[in-house]
Coordinates of C-alpha atoms in Angstrom, one line a residue:
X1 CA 109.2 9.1 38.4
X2 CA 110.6 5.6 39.0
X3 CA 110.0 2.7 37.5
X4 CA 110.8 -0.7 37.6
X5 CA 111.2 -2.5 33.7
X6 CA 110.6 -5.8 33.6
X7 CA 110.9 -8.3 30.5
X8 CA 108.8 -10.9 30.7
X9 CA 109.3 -13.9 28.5
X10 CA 107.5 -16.8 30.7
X11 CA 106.6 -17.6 34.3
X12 CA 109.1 -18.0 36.5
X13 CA 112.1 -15.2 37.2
X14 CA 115.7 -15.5 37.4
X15 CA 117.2 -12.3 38.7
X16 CA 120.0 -11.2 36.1
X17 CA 122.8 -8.4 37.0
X18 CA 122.8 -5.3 34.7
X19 CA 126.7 -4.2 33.8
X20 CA 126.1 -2.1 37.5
X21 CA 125.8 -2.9 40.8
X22 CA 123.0 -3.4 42.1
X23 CA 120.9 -0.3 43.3
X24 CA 120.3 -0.1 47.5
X25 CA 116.7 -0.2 48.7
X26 CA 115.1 2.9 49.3
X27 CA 111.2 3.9 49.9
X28 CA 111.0 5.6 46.8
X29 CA 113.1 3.8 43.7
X30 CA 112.8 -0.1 43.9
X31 CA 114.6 -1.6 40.3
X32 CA 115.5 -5.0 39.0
X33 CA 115.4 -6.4 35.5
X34 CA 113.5 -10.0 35.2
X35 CA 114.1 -13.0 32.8
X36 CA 111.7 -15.6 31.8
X37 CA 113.2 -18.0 29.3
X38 CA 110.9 -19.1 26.3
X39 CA 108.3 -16.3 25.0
X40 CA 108.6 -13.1 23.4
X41 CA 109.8 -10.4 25.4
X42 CA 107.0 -7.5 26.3
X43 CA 108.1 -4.6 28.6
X44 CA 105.7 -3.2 31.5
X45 CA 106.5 0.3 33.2
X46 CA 105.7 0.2 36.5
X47 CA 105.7 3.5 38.5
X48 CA 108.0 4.2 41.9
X49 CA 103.9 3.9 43.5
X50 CA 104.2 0.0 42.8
X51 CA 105.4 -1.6 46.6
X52 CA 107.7 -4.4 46.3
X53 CA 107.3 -6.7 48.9
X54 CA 110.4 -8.5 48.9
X55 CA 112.6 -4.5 49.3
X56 CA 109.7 -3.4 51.6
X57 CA 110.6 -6.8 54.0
X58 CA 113.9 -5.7 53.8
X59 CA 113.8 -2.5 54.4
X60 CA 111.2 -2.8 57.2
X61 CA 114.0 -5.4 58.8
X62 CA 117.0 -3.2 58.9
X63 CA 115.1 0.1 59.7
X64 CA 114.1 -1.8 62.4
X65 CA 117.6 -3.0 63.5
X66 CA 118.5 0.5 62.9
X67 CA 116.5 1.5 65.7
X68 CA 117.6 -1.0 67.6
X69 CA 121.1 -0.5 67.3
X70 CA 122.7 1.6 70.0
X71 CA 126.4 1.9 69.1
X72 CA 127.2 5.1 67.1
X73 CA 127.5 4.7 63.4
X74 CA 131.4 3.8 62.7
X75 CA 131.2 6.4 59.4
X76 CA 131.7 9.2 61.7
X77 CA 135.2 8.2 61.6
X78 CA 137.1 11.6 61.3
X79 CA 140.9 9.8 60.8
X80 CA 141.5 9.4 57.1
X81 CA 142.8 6.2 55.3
X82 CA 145.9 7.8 54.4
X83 CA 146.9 8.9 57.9
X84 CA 146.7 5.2 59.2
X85 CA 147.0 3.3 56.3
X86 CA 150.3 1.1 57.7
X87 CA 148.1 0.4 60.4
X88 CA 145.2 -1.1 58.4
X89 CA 147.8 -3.0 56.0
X90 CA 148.7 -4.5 59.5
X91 CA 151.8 -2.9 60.3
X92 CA 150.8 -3.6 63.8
X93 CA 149.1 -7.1 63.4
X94 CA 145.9 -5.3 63.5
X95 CA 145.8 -5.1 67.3
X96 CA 143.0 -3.4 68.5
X97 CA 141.4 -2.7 65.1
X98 CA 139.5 -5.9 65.0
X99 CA 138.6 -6.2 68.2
X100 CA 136.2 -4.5 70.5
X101 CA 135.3 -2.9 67.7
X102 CA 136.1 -3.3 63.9
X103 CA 137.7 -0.3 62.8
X104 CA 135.6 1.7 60.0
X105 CA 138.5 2.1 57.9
X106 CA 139.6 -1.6 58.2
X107 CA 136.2 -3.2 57.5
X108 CA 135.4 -1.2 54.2
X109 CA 139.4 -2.6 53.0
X110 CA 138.7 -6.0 53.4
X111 CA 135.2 -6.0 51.8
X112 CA 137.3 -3.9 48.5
X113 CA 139.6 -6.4 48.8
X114 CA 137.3 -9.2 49.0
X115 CA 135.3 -7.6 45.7
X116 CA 138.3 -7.9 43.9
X117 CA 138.8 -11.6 45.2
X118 CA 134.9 -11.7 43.7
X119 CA 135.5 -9.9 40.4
X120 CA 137.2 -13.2 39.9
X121 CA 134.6 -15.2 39.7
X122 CA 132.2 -12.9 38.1
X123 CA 134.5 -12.8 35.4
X124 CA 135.2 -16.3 35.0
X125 CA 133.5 -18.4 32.1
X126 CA 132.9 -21.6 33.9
X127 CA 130.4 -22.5 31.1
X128 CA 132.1 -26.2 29.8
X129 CA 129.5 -25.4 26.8
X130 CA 131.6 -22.4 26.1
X131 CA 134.1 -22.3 23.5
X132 CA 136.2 -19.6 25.7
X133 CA 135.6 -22.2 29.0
X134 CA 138.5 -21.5 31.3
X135 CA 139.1 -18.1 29.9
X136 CA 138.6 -14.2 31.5
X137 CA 134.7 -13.0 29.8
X138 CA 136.3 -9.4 29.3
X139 CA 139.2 -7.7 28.2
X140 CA 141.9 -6.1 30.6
X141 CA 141.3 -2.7 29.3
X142 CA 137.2 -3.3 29.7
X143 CA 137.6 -5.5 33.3
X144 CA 136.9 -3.4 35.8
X145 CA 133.8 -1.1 33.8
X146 CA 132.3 -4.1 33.1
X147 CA 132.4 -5.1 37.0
X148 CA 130.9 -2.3 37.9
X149 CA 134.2 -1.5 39.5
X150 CA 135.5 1.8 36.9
X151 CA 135.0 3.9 40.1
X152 CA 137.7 2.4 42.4
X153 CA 140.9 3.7 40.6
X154 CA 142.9 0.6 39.6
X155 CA 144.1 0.1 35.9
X156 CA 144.7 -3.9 35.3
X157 CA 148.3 -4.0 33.8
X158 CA 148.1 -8.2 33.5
X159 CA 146.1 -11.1 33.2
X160 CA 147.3 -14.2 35.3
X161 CA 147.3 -18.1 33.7
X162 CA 148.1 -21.6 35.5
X163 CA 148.6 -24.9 34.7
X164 CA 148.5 -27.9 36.9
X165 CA 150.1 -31.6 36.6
X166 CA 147.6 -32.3 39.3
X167 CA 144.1 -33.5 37.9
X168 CA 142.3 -31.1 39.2
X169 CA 139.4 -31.8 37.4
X170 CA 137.0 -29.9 40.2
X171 CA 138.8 -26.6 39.8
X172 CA 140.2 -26.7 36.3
X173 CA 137.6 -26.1 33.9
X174 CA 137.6 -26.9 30.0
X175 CA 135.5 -26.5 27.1
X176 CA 133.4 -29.6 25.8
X177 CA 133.6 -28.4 22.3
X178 CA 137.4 -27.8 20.6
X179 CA 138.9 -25.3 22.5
X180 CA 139.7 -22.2 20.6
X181 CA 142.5 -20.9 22.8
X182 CA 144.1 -23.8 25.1
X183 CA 143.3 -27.2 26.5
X184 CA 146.4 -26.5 29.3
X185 CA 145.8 -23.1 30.5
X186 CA 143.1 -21.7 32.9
X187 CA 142.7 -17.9 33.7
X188 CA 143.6 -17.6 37.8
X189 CA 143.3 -13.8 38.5
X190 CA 145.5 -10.8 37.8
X191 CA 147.4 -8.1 38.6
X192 CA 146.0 -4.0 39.3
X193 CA 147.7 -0.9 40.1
X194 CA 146.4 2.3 42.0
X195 CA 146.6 5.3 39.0
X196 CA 143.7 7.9 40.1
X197 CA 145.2 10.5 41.9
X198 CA 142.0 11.4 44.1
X199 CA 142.5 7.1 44.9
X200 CA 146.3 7.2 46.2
X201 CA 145.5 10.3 47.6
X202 CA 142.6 8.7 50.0
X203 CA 145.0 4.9 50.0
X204 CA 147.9 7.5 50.9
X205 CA 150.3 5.5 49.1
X206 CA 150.0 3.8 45.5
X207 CA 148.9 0.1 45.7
X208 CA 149.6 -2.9 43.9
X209 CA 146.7 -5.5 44.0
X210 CA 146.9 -9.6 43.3
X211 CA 143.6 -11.1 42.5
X212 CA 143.3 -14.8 42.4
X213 CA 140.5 -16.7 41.5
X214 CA 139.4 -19.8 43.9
X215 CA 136.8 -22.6 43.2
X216 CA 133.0 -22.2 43.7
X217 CA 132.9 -26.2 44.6
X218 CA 133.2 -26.6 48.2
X219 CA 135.6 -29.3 50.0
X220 CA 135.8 -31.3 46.7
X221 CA 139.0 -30.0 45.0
X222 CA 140.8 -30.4 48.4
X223 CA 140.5 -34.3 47.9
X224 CA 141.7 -33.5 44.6
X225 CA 145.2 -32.4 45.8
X226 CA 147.4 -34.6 47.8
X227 CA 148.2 -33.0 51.0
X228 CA 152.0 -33.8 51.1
X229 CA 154.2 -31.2 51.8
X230 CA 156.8 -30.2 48.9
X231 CA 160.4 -27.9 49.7
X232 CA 159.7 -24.7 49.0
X233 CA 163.0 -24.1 47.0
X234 CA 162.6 -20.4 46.6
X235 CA 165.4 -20.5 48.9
X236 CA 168.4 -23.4 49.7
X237 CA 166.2 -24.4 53.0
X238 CA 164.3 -27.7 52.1
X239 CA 162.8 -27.4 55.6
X240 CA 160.4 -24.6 54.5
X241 CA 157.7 -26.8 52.8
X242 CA 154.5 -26.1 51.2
X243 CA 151.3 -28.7 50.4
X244 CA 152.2 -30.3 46.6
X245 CA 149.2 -29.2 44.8
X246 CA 149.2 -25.3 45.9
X247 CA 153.1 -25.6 45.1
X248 CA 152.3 -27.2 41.3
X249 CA 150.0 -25.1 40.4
X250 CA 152.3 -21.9 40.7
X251 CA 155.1 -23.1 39.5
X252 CA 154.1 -25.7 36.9
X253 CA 154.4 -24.3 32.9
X254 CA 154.1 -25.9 29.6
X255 CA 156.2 -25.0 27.2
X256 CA 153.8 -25.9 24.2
X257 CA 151.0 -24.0 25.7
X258 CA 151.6 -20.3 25.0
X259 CA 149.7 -19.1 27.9
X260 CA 151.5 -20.7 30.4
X261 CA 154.8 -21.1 28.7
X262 CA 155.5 -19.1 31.9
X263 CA 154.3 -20.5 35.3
X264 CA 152.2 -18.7 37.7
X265 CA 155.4 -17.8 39.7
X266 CA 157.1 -16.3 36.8
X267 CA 154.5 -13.9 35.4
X268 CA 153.5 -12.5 38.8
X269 CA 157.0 -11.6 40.0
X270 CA 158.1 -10.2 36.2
X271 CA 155.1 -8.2 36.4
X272 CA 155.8 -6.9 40.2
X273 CA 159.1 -6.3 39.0
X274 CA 158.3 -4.3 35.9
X275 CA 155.4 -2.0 37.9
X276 CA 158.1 -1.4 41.0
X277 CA 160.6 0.2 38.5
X278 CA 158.0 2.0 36.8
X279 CA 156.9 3.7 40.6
X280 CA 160.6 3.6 42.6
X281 CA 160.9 6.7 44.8
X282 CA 157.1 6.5 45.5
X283 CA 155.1 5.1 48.3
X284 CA 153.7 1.9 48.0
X285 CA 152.0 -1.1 49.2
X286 CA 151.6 -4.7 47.9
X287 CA 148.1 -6.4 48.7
X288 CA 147.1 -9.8 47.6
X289 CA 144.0 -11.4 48.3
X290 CA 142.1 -14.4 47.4
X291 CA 139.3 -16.8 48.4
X292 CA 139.4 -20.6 48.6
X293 CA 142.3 -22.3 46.7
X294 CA 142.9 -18.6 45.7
X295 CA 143.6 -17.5 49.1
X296 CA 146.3 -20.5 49.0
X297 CA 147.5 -19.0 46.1
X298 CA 147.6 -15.5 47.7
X299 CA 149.7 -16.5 50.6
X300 CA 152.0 -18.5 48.4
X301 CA 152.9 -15.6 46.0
X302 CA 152.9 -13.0 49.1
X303 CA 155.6 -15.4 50.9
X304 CA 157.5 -15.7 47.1
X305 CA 157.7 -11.7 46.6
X306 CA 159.4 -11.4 50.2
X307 CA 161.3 -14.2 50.0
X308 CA 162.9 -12.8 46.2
X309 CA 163.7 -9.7 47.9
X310 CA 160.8 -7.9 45.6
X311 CA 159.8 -5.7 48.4
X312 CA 163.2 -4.3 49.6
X313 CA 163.8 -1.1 48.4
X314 CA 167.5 0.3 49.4
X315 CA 167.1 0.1 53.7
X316 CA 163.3 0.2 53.2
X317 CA 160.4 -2.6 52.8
X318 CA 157.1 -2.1 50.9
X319 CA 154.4 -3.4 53.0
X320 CA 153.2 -7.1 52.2
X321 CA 149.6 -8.0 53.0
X322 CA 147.4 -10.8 52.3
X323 CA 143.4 -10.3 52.5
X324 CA 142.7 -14.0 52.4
X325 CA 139.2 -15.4 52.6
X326 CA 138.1 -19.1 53.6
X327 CA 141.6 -20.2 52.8
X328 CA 143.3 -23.9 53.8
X329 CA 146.4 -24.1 55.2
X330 CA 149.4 -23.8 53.0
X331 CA 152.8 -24.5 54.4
X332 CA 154.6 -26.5 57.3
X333 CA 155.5 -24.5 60.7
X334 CA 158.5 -23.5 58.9
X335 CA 157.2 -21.9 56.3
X336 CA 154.5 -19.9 59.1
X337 CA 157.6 -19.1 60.9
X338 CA 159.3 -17.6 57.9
X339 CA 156.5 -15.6 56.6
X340 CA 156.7 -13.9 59.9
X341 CA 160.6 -13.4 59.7
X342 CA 159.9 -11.8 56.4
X343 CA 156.9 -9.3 57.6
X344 CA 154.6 -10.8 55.5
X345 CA 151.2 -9.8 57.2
X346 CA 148.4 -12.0 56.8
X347 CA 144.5 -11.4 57.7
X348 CA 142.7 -14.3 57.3
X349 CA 138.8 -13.9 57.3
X350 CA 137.1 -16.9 58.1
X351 CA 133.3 -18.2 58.8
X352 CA 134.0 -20.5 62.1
X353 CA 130.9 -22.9 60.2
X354 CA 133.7 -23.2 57.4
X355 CA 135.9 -26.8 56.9
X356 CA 138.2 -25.1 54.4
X357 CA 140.3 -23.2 56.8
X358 CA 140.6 -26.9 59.0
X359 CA 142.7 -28.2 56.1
X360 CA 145.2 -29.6 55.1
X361 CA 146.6 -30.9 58.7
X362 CA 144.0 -31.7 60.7
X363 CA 145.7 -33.9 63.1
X364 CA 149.0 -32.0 63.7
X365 CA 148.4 -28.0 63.1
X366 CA 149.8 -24.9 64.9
X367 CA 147.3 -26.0 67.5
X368 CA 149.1 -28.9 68.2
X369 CA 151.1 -28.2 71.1
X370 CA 154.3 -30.8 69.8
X371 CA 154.6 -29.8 66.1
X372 CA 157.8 -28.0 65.9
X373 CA 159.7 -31.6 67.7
X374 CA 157.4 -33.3 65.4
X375 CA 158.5 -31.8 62.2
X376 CA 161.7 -31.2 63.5
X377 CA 162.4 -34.8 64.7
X378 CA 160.6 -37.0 62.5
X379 CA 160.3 -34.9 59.6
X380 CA 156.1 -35.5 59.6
X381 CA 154.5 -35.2 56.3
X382 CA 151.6 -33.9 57.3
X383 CA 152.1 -30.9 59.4
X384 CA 150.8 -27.4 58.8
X385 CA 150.5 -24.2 60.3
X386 CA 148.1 -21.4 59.3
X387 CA 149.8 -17.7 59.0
X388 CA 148.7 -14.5 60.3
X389 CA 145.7 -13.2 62.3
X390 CA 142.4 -14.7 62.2
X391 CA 139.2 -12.9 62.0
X392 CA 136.8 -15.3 62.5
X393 CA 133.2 -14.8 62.3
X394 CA 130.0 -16.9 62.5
X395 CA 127.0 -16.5 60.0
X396 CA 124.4 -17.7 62.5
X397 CA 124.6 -13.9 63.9
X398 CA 123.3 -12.5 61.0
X399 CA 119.7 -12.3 61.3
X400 CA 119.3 -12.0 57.3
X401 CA 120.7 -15.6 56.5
X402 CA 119.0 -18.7 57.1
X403 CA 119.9 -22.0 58.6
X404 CA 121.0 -24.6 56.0
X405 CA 122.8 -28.1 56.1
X406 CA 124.4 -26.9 52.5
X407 CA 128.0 -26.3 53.6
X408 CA 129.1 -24.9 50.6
X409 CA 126.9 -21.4 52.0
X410 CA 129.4 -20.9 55.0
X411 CA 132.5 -21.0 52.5
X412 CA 130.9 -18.5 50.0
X413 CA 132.8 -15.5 48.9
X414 CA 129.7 -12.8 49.2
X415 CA 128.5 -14.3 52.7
X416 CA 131.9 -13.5 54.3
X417 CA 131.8 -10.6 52.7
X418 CA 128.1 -9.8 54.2
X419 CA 129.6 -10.7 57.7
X420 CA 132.3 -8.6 57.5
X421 CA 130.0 -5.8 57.0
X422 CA 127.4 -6.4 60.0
X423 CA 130.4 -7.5 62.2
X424 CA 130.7 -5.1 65.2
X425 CA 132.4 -7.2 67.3
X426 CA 132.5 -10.6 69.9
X427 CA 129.5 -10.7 72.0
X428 CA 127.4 -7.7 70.0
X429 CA 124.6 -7.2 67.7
X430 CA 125.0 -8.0 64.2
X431 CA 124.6 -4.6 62.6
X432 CA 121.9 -3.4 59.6
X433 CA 123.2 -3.5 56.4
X434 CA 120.6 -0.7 55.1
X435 CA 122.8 2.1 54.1
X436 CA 126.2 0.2 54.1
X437 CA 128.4 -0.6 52.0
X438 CA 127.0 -3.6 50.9
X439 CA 123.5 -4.9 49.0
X440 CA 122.6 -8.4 51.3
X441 CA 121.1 -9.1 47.9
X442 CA 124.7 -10.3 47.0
X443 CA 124.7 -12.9 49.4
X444 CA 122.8 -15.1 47.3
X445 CA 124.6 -14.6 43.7
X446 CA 125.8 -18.2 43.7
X447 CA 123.9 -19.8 46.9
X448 CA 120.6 -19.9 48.7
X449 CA 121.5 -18.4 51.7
X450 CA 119.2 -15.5 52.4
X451 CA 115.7 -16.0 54.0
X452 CA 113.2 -16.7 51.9
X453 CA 110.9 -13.2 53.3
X454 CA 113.7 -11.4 51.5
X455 CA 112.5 -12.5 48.4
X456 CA 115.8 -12.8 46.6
X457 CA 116.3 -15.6 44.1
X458 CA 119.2 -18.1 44.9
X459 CA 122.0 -18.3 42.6
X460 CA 120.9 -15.0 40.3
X461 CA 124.3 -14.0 39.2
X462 CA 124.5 -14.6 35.5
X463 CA 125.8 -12.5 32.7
X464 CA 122.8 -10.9 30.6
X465 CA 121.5 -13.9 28.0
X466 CA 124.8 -15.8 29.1
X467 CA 126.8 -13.5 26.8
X468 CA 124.3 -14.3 23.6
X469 CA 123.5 -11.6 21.6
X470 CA 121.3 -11.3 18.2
X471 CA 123.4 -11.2 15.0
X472 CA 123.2 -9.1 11.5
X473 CA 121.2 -11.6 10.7
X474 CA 118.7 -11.9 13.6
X475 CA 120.4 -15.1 15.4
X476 CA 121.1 -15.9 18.6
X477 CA 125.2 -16.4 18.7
X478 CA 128.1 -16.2 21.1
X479 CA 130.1 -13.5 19.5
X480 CA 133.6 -14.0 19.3
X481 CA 136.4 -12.6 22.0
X482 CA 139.4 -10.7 21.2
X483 CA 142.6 -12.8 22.2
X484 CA 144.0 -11.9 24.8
X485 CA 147.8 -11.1 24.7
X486 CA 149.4 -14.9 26.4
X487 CA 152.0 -12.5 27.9
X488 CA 154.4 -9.0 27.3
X489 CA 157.6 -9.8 25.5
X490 CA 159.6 -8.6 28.7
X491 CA 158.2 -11.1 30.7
X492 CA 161.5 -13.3 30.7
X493 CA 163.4 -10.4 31.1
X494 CA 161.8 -8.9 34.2
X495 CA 161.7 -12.6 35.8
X496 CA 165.7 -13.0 35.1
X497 CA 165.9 -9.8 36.7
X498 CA 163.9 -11.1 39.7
X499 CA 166.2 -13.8 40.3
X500 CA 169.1 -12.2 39.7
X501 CA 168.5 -9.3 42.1
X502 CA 167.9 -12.3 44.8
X503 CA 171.1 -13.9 44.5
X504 CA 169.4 -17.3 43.7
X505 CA 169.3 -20.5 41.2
X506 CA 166.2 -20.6 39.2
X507 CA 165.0 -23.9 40.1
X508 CA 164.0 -27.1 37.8
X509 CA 160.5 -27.7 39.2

């Protein structure tokens, strides 16, 4: 029989995540774990009899929706991932797979992408109470169990640091007591490879996966930047310019820090470099995804690995792609314009509620009919051009979330994510998401976006006890974390390679 455990410890619950995803609603197996700060903890068993309202709501919602719904369920799909894969990396600019209807195949890779984007977050230790502030909660070899993500295949080769010039004091996050590892250094994502054989089998090709990690403020770290454009140098063409702050915080190191003794830039092309010798001769893709500042970040290394000749195998190309979620603007129209000379492909999801993807240039964009005379003439400062194809959705369709003046909701991670997954296309119904591939309880991990007849507590996501756990000795402590390896020994190596290979100067940022 089964039963729901619940520890009670006062009177008012905060919904806590257990080391697995959270379980879909079903008539007969409802269960969530319950923490009430300040009391000693008491168990209840509660039989599978016990109706929860809050999962009966639900479920009464989207079995009604279900009936409501006319167009055939997408799952029935019979074209494998591996026959079309190109196709879904946007070999073709995704025409026609967006749009009258969003292609089965397609919408379940950007919500895997996205959950990597996520796993970014969950992962990060925000806490400015915590000694490890600024630093990955897990280890690489640990990551993606503890995410609940074991099951999708990828083995994390490397962990990804930055440093910024910039006070970024909105983004980059420190610990209030002595830090224990580095004052310079935050963790930003990192980098994954396909290795399950039954997962390359069903990709049809063996991926390589960029994670970076974005900002859970909303518009604030944008005036934290200054929105002045900054040549590019990756290549001797100072027209191709990107926004200063996206542009320092790749490529800025400090030598005295040994986490980010190499920049951004150098430890994701050394370690692209080192994986695509490992896996020449076989097929492969490059995907990078982020959300926020991260999706900056995404499009900015995805335009550096084309531009270093990373992807060019012999006469060949591996496949570029960038998942990017609620991201600003980057780059000038010369920089747009030579992402698509390089084939980079670029899907960016958006929430049309969203003011993130409206900056930087919000005068003189690639809507501006006069921006190439502008830049080219006048050399404007303050021109910029998003990249790619836009999927753009709006979250008043969705019948689950609720209508709020907080704007930080329309730019959260898990809501696009939830919209991707009920999207069926312009002008239809907003589809169930009983049964799908994703819980609508994960909308409100770090918001209050859901209805309130749902019955799921805003803001929820938290690690179990905040990572406390009782000692030998019966105390509450934060046990210590392994250190993490700053970086591999070949890392200057590989990233010599890199530049060599290109045929360019390594520049003095």
């Amino acid at each position: 029989m089964a039963s729901i455990s619940i520890t009670t410890i006062n009177s008012h619950p905060t919904l806590v995540p257990q080391t697995q995803r959270l379980p879909k609603p079903s008539s007969n197996q409802n269960l969530f774990v319950f923490f009430f700060p300040k009391s000693k903890p008491k168990s209840i068993s509660i039989s599978s009899n016990f109706n929860c309202t809050a999962i009966s709501t639900l479920q009464k919602n989207t079995d009604h929706q279900n009936q409501d719904e006319e167009e055939e369920d997408d799952d029935d799909d019979e074209t494998t991932l591996s026959e079309i894969w190109r196709q879904i990396q946007g070999e073709n600019h995704w025409e026609n797979l967006l749009d009258p209807t969003l292609n089965p195949h397609l919408r379940r890779e950007i919500i895997r992408y996205g959950e990597m984007a996520q796993s970014c977050y969950d992962s990060f230790d925000f806490d400015p109470h915590s000694k490890y502030c600024g630093t990955c909660k897990y280890q690489p070899s640990d990551f993606f169990r503890r995410l609940s993500m074991a099951d999708r295949g990828y083995t994390l080769t490397r962990f990804l640091y930055a440093t910024s010039n910039i006070n970024l004091p909105n983004f980059f996050q420190k610990s209030k007591l002595s830090s224990v590892w580095s004052q310079h250094a935050n963790w930003m994502g990192y980098v994954a490879v396909a290795t399950d054989e039954d997962e390359i089998r069903r990709l049809g090709r063996r991926d390589i996966a960029i994670a970076w990690r974005g900002t859970v403020t909303y518009l604030e770290w944008i005036h934290d930047l200054k929105d002045i454009l900054h040549p590019a140098h990756f290549r001797d063409d100072p027209s191709i310019k990107i926004e200063s702050g996206f542009f320092d915080l790749y490529t800025t190191k400090q030598t005295a820090c040994n986490y980010c003794s190499f920049s951004a830039r150098e430890q994701v092309l050394a370690e692209l470099r080192r994986i695509l010798r490992r896996y020449s001769g076989e097929e492969l893709s490059i995907t990078v995804t982020g959300h926020s500042l991260g999706a900056a970040l995404a499009l900015l290394s995805a335009y550096d690995i084309a531009e270093m000749k990373l992807n060019v195998a012999g006469d060949s190309k591996i496949p570029v792609t960038v998942f990017s979620f609620s991201g600003p603007r980057v780059g000038n129209l010369h920089f747009k314009e030579r992402c698509d000379e390089l084939g980079i492909r670029v899907l960016r999801v958006i929430n049309v509620h969203d003011k993130v993807p409206a900056v930087p240039g919000i005068i003189t964009n690639e809507k501006f009919q006069y921006q190439k005379y502008i830049e080219d003439a006048i050399a404007f400062p303050w021109s910029y051009a998003h990249v790619g194809v836009e999927f753009a959705m709006d979250h008043t369709k969705s019948p689950f979330l609720k209508s709020t003046k907080d704007m930080r909701c329309a730019h959260n991670l898990e809501a696009h994510l939830h919209l991707v997954d009920g999207y069926c296309g312009k002008g239809k119904k907003f589809r169930a998401a009983s049964g799908r591939d994703r819980d609508v309880a994960l909308v409100n991990k770090s918001c209050d976006f859901l209805k309130e007849e749902y019955g799921v507590p805003p803001y929820w996501w938290q690690e179990e006890h905040k990572g406390m756990v009782r000692g030998a000795g019966g105390r509450w402590v934060l046990p210590e974390r392994p250190r993490v390896e700053a970086h591999p020994p070949d890392t200057a190596h590989h990233f010599e390679e890199v530049i060599k290979y290109a045929g360019v100067k390594i520049q003095a940022y």
